XYZ file of N, CA and C in Angstrom:
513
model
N 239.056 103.801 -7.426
C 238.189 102.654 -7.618
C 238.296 101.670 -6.455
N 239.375 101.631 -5.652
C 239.890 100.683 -4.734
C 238.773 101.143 -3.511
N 238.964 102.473 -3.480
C 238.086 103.065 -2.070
C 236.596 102.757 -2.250
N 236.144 102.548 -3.511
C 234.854 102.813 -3.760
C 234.497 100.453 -3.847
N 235.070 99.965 -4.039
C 235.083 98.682 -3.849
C 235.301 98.565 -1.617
N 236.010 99.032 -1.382
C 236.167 98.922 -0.192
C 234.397 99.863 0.969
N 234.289 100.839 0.217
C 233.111 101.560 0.969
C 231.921 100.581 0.645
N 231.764 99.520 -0.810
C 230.732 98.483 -1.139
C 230.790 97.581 -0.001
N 232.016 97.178 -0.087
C 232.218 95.936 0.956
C 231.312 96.097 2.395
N 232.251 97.138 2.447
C 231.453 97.703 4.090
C 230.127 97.758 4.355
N 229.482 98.149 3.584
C 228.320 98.563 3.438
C 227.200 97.501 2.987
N 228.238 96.423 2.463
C 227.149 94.894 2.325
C 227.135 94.301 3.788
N 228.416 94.344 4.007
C 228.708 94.264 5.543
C 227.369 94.317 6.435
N 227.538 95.696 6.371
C 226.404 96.780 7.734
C 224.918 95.803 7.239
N 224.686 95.893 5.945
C 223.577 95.123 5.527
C 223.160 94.152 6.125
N 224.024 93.006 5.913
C 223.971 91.531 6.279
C 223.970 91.488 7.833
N 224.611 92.268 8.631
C 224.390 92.376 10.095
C 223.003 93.474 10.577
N 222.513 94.384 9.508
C 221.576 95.168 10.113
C 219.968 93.702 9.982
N 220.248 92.799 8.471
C 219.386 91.530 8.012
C 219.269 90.594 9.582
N 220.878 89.972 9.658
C 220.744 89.235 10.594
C 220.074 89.361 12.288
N 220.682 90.565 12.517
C 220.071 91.384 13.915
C 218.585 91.704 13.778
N 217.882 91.736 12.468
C 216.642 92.145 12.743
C 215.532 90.476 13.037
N 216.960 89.383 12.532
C 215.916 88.021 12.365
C 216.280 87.672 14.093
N 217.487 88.096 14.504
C 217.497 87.289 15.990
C 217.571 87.952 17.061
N 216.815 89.427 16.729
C 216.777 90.325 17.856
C 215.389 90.452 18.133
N 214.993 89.680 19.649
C 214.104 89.440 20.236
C 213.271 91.143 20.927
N 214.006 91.665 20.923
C 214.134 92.987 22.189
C 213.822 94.534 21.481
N 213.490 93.804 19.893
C 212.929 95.477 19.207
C 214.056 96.212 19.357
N 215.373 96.363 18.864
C 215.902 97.320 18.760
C 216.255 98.080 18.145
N 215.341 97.726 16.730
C 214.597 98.324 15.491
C 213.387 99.419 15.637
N 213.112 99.352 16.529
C 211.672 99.764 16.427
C 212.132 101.279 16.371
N 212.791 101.893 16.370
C 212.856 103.532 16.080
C 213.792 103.865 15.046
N 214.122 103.107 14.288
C 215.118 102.867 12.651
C 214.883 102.011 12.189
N 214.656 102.568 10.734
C 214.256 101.571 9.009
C 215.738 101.554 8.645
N 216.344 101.223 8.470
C 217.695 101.264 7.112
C 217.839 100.396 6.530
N 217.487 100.969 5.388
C 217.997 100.127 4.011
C 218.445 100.633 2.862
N 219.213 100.341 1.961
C 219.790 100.253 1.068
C 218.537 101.517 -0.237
N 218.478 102.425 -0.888
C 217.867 103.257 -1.521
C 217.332 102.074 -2.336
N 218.356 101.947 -3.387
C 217.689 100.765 -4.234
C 218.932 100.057 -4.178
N 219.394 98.657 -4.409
C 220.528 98.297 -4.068
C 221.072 97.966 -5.518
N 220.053 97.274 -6.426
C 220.392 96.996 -7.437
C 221.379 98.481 -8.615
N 221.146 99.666 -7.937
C 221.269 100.632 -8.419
C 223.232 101.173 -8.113
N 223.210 101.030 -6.462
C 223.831 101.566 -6.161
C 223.795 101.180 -3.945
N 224.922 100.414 -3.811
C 224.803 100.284 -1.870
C 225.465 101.785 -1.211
N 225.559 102.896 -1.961
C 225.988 103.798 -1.224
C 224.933 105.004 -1.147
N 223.927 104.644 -1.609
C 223.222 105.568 -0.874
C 221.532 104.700 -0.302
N 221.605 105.255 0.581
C 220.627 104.782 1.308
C 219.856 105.373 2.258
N 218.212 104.661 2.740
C 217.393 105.600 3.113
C 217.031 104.970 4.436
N 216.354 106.077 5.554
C 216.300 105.701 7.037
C 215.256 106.215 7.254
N 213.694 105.674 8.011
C 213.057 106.051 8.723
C 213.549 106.104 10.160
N 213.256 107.406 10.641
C 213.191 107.355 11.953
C 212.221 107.970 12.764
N 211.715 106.952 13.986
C 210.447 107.470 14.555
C 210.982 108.481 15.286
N 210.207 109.316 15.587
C 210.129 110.487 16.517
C 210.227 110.171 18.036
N 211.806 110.969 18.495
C 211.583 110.267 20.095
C 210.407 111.007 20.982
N 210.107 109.603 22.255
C 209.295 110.214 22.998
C 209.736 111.346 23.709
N 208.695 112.040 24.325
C 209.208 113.016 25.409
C 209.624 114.442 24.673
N 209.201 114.758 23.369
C 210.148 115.562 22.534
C 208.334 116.171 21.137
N 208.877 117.335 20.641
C 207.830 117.403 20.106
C 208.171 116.502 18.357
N 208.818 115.403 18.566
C 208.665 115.060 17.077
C 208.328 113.611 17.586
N 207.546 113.405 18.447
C 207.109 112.101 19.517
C 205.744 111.793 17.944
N 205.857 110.369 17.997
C 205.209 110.468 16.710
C 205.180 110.345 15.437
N 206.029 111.301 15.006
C 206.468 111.288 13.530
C 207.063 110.670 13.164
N 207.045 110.111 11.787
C 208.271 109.447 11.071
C 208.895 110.397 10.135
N 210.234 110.054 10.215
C 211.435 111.374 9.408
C 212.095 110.436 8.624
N 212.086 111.023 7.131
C 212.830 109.978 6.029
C 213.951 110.949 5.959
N 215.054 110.490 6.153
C 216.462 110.890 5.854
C 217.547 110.110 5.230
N 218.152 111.141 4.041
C 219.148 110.704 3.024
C 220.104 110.130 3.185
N 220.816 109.007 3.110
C 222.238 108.512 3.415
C 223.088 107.914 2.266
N 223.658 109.408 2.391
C 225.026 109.148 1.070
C 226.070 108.943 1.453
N 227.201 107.506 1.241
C 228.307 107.491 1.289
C 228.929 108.147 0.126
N 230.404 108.568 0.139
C 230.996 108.931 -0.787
C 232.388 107.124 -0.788
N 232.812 107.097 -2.084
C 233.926 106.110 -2.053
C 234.604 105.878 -0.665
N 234.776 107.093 -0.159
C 236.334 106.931 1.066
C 235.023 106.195 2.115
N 233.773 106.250 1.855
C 233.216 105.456 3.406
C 233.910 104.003 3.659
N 234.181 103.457 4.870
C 233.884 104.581 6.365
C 235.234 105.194 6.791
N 235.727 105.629 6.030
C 237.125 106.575 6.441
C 236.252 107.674 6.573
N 235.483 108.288 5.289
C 234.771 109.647 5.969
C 233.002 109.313 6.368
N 232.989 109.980 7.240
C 231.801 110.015 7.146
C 230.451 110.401 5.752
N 229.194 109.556 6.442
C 228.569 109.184 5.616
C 227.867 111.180 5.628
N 226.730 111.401 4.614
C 226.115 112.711 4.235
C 224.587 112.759 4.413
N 224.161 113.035 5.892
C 223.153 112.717 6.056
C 221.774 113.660 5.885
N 220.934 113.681 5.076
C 220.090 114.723 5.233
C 218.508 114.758 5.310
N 218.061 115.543 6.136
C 216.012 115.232 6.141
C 215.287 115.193 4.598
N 214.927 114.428 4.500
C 213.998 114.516 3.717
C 212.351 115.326 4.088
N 212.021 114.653 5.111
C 211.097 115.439 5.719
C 211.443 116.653 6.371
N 210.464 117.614 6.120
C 210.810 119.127 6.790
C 210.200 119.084 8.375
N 211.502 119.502 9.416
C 211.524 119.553 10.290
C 211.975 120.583 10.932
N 211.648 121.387 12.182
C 212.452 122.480 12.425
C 212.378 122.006 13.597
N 214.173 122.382 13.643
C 215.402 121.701 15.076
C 216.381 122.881 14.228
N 217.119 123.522 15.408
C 217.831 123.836 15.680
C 218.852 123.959 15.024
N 219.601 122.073 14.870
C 220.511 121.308 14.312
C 220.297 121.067 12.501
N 219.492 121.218 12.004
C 218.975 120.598 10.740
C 218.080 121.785 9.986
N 218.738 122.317 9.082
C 218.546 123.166 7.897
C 217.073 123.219 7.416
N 216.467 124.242 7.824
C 214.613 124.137 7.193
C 214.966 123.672 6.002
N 215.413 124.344 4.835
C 215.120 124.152 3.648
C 215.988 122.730 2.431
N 217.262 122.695 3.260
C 217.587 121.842 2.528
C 218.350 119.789 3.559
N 217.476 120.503 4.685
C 217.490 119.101 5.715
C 218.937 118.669 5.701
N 220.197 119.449 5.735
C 221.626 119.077 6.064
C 221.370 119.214 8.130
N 221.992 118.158 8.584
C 222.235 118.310 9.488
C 223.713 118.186 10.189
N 223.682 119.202 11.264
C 224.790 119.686 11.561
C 225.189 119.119 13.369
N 226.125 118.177 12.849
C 226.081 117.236 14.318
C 227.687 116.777 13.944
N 228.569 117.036 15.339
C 229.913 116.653 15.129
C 230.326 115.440 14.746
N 229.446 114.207 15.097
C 229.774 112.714 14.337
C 230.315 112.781 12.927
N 229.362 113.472 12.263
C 228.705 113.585 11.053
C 229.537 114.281 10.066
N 230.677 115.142 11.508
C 232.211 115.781 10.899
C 233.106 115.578 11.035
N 233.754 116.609 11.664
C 235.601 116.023 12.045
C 235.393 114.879 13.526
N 234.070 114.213 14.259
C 234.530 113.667 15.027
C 234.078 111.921 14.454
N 233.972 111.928 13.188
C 233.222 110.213 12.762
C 234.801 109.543 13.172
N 234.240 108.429 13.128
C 235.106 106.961 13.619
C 235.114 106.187 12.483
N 235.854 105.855 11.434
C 235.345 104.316 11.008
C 235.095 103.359 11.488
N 235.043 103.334 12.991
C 234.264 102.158 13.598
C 232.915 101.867 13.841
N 232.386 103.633 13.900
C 230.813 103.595 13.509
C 230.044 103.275 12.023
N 229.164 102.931 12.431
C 228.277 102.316 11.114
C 227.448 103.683 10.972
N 226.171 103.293 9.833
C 225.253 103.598 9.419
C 224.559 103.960 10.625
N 223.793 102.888 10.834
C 223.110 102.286 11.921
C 223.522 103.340 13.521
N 224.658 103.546 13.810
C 225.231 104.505 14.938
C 224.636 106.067 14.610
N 225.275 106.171 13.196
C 225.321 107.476 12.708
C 223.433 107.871 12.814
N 222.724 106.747 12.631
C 221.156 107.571 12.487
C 220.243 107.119 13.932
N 221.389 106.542 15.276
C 221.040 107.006 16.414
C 221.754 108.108 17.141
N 222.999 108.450 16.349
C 223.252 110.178 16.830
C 222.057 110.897 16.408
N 221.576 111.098 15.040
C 221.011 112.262 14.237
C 219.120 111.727 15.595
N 218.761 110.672 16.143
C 217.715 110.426 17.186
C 218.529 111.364 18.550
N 219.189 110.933 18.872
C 220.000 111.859 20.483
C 219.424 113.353 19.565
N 220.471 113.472 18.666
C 220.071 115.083 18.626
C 218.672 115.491 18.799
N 218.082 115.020 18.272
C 216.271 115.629 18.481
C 216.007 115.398 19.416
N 216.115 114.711 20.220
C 216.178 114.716 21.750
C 216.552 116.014 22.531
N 217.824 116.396 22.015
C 219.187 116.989 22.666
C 219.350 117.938 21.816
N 218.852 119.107 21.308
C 219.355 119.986 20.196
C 220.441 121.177 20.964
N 221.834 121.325 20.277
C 222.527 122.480 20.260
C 222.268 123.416 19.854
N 222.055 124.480 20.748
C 221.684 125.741 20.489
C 222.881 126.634 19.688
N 223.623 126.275 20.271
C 225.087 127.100 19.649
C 225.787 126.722 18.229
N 224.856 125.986 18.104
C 225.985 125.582 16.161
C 224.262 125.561 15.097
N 223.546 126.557 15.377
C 221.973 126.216 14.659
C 222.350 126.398 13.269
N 221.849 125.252 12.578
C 221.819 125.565 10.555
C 220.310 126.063 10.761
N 219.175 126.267 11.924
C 218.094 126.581 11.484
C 218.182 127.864 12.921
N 218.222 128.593 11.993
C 218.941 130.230 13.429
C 217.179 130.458 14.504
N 216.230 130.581 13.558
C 214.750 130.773 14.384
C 214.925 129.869 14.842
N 214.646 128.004 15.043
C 214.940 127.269 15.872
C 215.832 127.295 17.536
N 217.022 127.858 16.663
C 218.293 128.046 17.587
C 217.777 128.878 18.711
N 217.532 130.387 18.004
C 217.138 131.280 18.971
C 216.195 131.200 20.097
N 215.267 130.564 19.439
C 213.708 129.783 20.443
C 214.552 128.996 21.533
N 215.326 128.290 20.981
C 216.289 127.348 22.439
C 217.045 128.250 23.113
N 218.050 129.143 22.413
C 218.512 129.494 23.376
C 218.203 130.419 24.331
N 216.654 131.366 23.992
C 216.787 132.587 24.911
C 215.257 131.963 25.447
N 215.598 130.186 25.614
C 215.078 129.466 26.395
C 213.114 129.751 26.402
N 213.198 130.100 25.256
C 211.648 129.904 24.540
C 211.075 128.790 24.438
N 211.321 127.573 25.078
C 210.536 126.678 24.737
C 209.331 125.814 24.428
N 208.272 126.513 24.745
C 207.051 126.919 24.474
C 206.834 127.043 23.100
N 207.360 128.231 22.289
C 207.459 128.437 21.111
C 208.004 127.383 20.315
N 209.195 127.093 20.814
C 210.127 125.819 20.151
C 209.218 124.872 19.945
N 208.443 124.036 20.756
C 207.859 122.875 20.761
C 206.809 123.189 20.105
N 205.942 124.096 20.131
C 204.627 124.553 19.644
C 205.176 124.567 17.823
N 205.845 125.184 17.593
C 206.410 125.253 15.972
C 206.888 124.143 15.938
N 207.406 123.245 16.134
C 208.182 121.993 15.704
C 207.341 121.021 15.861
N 206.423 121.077 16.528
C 205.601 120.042 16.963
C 204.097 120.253 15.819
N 204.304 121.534 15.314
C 203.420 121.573 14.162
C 204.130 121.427 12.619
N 205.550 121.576 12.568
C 205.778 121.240 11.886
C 205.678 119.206 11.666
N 205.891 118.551 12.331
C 205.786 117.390 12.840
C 204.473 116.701 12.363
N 203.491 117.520 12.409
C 202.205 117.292 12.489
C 201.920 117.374 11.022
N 202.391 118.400 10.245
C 201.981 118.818 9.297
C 202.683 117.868 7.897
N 203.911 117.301 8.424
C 204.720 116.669 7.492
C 205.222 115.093 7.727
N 205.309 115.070 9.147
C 206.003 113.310 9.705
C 204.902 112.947 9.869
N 203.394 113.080 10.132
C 202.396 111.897 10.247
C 201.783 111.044 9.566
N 202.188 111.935 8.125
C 201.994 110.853 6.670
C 203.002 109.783 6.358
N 203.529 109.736 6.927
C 204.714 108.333 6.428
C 203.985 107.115 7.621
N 203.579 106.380 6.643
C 203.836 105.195 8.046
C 205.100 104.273 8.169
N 205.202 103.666 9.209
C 206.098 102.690 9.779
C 205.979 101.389 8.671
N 207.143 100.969 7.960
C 207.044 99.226 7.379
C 206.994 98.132 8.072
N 205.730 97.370 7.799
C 205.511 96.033 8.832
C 206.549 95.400 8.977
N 206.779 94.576 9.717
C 208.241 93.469 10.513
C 207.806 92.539 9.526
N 209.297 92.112 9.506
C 209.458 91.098 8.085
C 209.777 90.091 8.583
């Protein structure tokens, strides 16, 4: 019960600084992450993230809703992050959107936040590892340097599923 009072704390924490940074940050450094709280009245450990699609990349565009579950021990362990929207990368499971990124395992920090953790899971789509694929057709397209194919399938998956979400107006 102690861990699970301590992962609240934290996590009102991340809140009140993700609140404050969005009222006195002049410089948009929001503009490619939503995070907030699922429902708060419910529960501050799980929570939900838009993220826009980076440029330069075939998910340029899209918005991706992904799951964020702490367990009690947060931020001793890392948080449980997963797509909601279907995406195919490499890194991130077609069917059940677990993504597979070392932060996210044996290398988290409790010094990283929320907020860190869902600009790793942005680098990765940027940056996908070919060598650790939860989505093996993805993987393979990267590694035997198909990229043509890669972008052409992902970029329709993208199309077909991230263009229906829109972005929430600035508050």
């Amino acid at each position: 019960m102690a861990h699970n009072l301590g992962a609240a704390k934290r996590l009102r924490k991340e809140l009140q600084n993700l609140e404050r940074s969005k009222k006195s940050d002049s410089h948009h450094d929001y503009d490619d992450i939503f995070l907030r709280p699922t429902n708060l009245s419910k529960s501050i450990l799980h929570w939900t993230a838009l993220l826009r699609g980076p440029p330069d990349t075939p998910f340029e565009n899209g918005v991706f809703q992904i799951s964020i579950k702490c367990n009690s021990s947060y931020p001793l362990e890392p948080p449980k992050i997963t797509f909601e929207t279907t995406i195919f990368h490499p890194n991130i499971h077609f069917k059940t959107g677990d993504v597979c990124l070392d932060i996210l395992k044996k290398e988290w920090s409790p010094a990283w936040g929320l907020q860190a953790a869902c600009r790793a899971v942005l680098a990765l789509l940027s940056d996908p590892d070919a060598d650790s694929p939860l989505n093996c057709d993805a993987g393979n397209l990267v590694r035997n340097n198909d990229m043509s194919c890669y972008w052409s399938t992902a970029r329709m998956y993208t199309m077909e599923n991230a263009m229906m979400l829109k972005w929430p107006e600035s508050t």
